[in-house]
PDB file of C-alpha atoms in Angstrom:
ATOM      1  CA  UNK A   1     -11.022 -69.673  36.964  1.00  0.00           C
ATOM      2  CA  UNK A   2      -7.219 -70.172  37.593  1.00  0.00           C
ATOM      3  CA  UNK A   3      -4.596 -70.270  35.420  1.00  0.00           C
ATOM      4  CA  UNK A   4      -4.161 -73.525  35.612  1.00  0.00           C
ATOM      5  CA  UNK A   5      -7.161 -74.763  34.736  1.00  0.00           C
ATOM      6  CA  UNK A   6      -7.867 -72.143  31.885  1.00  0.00           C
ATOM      7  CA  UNK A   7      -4.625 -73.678  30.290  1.00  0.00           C
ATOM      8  CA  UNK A   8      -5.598 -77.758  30.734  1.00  0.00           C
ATOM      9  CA  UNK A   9      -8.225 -76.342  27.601  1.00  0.00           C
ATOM     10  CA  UNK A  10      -7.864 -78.315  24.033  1.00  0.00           C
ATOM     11  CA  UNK A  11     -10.100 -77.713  21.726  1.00  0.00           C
ATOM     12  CA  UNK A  12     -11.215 -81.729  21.400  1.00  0.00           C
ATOM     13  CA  UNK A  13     -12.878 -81.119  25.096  1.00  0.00           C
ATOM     14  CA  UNK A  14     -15.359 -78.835  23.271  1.00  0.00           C
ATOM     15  CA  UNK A  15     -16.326 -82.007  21.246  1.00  0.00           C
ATOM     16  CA  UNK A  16     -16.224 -84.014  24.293  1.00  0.00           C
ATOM     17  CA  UNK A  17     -18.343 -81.492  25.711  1.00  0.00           C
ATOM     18  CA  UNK A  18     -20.884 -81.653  23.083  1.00  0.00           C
ATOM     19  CA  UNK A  19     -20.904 -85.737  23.429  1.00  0.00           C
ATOM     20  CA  UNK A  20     -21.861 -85.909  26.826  1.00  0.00           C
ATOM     21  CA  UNK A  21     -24.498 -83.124  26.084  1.00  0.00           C
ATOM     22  CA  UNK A  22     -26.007 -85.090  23.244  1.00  0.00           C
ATOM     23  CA  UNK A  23     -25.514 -88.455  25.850  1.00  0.00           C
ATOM     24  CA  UNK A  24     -27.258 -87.190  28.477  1.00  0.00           C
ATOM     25  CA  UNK A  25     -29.802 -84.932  26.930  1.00  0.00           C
ATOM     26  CA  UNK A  26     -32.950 -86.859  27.934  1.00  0.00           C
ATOM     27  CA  UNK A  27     -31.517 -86.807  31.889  1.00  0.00           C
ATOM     28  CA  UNK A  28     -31.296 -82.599  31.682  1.00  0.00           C
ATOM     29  CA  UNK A  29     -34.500 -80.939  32.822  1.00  0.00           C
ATOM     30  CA  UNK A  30     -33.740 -78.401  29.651  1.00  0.00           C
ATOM     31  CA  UNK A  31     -35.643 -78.179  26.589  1.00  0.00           C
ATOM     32  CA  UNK A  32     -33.903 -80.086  23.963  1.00  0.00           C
ATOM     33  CA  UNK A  33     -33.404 -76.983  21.701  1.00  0.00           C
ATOM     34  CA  UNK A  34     -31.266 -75.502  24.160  1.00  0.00           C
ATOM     35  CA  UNK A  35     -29.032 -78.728  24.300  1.00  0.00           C
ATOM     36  CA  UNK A  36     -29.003 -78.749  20.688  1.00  0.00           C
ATOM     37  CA  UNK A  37     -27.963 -74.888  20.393  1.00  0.00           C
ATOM     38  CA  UNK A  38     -25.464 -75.737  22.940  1.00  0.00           C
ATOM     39  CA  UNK A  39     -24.554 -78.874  21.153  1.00  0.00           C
ATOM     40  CA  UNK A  40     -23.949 -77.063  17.415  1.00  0.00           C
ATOM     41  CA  UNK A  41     -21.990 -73.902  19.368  1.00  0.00           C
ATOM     42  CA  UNK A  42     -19.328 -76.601  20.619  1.00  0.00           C
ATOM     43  CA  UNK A  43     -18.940 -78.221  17.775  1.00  0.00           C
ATOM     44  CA  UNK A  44     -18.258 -74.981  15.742  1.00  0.00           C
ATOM     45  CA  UNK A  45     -15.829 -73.971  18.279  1.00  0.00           C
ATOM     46  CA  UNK A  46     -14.180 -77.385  18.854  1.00  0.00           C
ATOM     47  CA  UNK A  47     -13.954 -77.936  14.679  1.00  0.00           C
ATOM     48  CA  UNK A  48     -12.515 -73.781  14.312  1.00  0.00           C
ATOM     49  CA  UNK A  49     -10.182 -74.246  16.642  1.00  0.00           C
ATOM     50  CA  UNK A  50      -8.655 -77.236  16.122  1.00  0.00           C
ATOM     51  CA  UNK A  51      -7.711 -76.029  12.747  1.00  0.00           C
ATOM     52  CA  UNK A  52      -7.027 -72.703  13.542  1.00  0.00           C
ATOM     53  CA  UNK A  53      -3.536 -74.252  15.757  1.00  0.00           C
ATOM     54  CA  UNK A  54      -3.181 -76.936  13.521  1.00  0.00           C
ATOM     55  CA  UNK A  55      -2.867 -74.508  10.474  1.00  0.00           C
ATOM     56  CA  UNK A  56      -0.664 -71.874  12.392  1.00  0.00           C
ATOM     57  CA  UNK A  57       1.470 -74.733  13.820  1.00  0.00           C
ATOM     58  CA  UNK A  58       1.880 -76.822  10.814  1.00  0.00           C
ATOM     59  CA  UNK A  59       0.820 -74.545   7.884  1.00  0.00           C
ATOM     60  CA  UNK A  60       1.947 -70.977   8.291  1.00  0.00           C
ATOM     61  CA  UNK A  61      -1.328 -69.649   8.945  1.00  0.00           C
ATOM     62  CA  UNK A  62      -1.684 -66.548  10.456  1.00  0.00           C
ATOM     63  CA  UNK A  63      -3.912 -65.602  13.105  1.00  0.00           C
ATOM     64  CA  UNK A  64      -6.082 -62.622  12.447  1.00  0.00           C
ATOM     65  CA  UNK A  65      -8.049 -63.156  15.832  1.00  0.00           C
ATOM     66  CA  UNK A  66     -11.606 -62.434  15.815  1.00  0.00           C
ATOM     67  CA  UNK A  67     -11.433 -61.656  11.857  1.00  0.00           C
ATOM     68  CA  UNK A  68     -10.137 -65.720  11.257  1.00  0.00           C
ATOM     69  CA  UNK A  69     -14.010 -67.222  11.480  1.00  0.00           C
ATOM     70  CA  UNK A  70     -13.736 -65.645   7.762  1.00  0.00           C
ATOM     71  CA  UNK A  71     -10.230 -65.994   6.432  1.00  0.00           C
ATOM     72  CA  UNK A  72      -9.376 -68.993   7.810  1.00  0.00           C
ATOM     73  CA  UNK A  73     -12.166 -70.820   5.716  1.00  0.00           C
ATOM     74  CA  UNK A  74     -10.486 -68.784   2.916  1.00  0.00           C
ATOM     75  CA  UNK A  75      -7.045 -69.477   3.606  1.00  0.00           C
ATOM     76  CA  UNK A  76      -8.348 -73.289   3.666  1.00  0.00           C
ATOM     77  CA  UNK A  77      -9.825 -73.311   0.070  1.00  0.00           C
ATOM     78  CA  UNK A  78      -6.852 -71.347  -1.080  1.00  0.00           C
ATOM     79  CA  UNK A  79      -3.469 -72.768   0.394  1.00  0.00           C
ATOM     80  CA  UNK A  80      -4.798 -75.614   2.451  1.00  0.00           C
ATOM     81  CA  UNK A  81      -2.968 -79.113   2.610  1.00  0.00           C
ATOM     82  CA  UNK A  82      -5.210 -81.412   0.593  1.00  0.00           C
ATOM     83  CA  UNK A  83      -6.058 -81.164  -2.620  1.00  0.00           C
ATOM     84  CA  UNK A  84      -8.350 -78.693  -4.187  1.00  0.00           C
ATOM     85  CA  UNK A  85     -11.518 -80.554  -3.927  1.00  0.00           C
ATOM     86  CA  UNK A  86     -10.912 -81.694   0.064  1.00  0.00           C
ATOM     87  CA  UNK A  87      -9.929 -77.665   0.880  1.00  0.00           C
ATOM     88  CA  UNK A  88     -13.254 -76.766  -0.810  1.00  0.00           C
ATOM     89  CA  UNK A  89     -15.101 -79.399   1.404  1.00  0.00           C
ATOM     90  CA  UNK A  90     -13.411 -78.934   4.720  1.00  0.00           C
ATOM     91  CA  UNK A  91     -13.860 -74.979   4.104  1.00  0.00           C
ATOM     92  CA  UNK A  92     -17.363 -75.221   3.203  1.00  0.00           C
ATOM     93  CA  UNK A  93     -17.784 -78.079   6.428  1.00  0.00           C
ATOM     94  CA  UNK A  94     -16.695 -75.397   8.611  1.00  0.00           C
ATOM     95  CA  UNK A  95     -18.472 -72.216   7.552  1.00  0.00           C
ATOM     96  CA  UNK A  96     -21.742 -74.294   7.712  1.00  0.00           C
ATOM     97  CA  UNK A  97     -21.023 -75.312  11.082  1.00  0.00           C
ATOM     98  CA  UNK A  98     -20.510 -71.436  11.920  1.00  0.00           C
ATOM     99  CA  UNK A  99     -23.736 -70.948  10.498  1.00  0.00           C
ATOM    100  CA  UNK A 100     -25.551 -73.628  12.284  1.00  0.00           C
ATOM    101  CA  UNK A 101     -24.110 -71.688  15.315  1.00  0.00           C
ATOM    102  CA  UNK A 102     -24.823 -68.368  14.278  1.00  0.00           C
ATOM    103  CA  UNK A 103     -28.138 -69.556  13.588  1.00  0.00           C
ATOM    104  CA  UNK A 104     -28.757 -71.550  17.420  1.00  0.00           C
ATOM    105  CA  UNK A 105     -27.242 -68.311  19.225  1.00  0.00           C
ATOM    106  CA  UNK A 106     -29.033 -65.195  17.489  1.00  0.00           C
ATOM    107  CA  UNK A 107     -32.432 -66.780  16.347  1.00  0.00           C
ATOM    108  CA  UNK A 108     -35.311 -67.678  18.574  1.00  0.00           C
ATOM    109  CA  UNK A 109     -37.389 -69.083  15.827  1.00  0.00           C
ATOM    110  CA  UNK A 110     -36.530 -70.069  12.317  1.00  0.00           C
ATOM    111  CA  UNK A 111     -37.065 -67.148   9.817  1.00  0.00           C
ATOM    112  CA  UNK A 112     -40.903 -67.135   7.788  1.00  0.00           C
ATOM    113  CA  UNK A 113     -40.734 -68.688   4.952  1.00  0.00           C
ATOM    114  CA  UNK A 114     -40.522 -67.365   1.868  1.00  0.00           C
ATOM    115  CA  UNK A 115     -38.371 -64.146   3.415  1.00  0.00           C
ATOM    116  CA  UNK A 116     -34.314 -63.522   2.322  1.00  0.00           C
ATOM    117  CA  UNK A 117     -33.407 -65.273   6.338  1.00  0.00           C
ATOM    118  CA  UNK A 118     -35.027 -68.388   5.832  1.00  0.00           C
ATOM    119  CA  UNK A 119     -33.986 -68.657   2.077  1.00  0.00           C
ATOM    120  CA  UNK A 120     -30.599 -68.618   3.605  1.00  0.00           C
ATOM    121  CA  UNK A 121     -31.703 -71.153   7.006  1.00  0.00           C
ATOM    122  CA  UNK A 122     -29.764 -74.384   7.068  1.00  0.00           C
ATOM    123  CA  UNK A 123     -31.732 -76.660   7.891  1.00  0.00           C
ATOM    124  CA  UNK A 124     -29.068 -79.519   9.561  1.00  0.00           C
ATOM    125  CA  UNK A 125     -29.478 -81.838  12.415  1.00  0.00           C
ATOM    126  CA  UNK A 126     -27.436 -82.379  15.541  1.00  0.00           C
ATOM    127  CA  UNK A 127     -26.022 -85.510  13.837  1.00  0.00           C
ATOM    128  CA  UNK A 128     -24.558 -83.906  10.624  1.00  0.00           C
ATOM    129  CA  UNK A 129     -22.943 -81.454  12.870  1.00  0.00           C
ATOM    130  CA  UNK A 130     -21.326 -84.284  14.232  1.00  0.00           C
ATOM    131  CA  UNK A 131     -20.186 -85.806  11.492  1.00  0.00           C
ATOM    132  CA  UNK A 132     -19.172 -82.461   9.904  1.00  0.00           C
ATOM    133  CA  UNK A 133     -16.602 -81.867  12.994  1.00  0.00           C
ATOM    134  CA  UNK A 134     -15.524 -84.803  12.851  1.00  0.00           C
ATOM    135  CA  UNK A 135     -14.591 -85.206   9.601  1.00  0.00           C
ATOM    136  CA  UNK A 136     -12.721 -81.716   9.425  1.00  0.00           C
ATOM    137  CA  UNK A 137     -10.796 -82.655  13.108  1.00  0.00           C
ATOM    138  CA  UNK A 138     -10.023 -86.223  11.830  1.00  0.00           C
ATOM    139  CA  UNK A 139      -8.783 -85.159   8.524  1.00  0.00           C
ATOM    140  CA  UNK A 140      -6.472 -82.930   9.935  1.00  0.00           C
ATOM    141  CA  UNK A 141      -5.122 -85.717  12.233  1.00  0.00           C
ATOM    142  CA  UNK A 142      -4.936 -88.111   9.393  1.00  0.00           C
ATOM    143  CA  UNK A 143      -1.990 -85.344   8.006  1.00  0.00           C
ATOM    144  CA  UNK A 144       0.150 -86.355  11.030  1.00  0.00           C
ATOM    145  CA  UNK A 145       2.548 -83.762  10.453  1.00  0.00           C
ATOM    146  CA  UNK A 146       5.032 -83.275  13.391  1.00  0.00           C
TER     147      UNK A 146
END
């Protein structure tokens, strides 16, 4: 890849990304729970990133690179910029979304039942991923801080 297109990259086209997947799912001659996998790793990535520039841009957040998929969701419930209640939501929004994608990329089958895994399984659909991303992107839009 060039430099040029490696830099036309915002992290809304991973949520565009995961639209057209979850659009045009039927068409694909792939098994749907490879879309889907697909589908929930976007939408992590699309949802952590997002924040992850809007906090360091607007909020004095400081990147820790690969460590932030933790403190960022603590730096959220700690010293975000809504009130206690919304931090706690968008935080929590977020670290199940990295779970749903932890989950789709290291598991081929969902834990047995009754074992320490499964207790832990999250058992969300496509669509609340969705919605999940999208509330934590739009919320941060709704800030409109220049």
């Amino acid at each position: 890849m060039n430099d040029e297109d490696f830099n036309k990259f915002t992290p809304l086209d991973f949520l565009e990304l995961a639209v057209e997947l979850d659009k045009f799912s039927d068409e694909l001659n792939i098994d749907n729970s490879v879309v889907e996998r697909n589908i929930f790793g976007r939408l992590y990535y699309s949802s952590f990133l997002y924040v992850r520039e809007w906090l360091s841009k607007h909020w004095k957040y400081k990147s820790k690179g690969p460590r932030d998929h933790t403190t960022m969701p603590n730096f959220i419930k700690s010293k975000g910029p809504f009130g206690e209640v919304e931090n706690n939501l968008i935080s929590d929004l977020l670290l199940e979304l990295k779970k749903l994608r932890h989950q789709s990329d290291y598991y081929l089958e969902i834990p047995e039942e009754g074992t320490d895994e499964y207790k832990k399984w999250i058992f969300e659909d496509v669509d609340y991923a969705f919605n999940s991303a999208r509330y934590i992107i739009d919320s941060f839009k709704k800030l409109n801080i220049k």
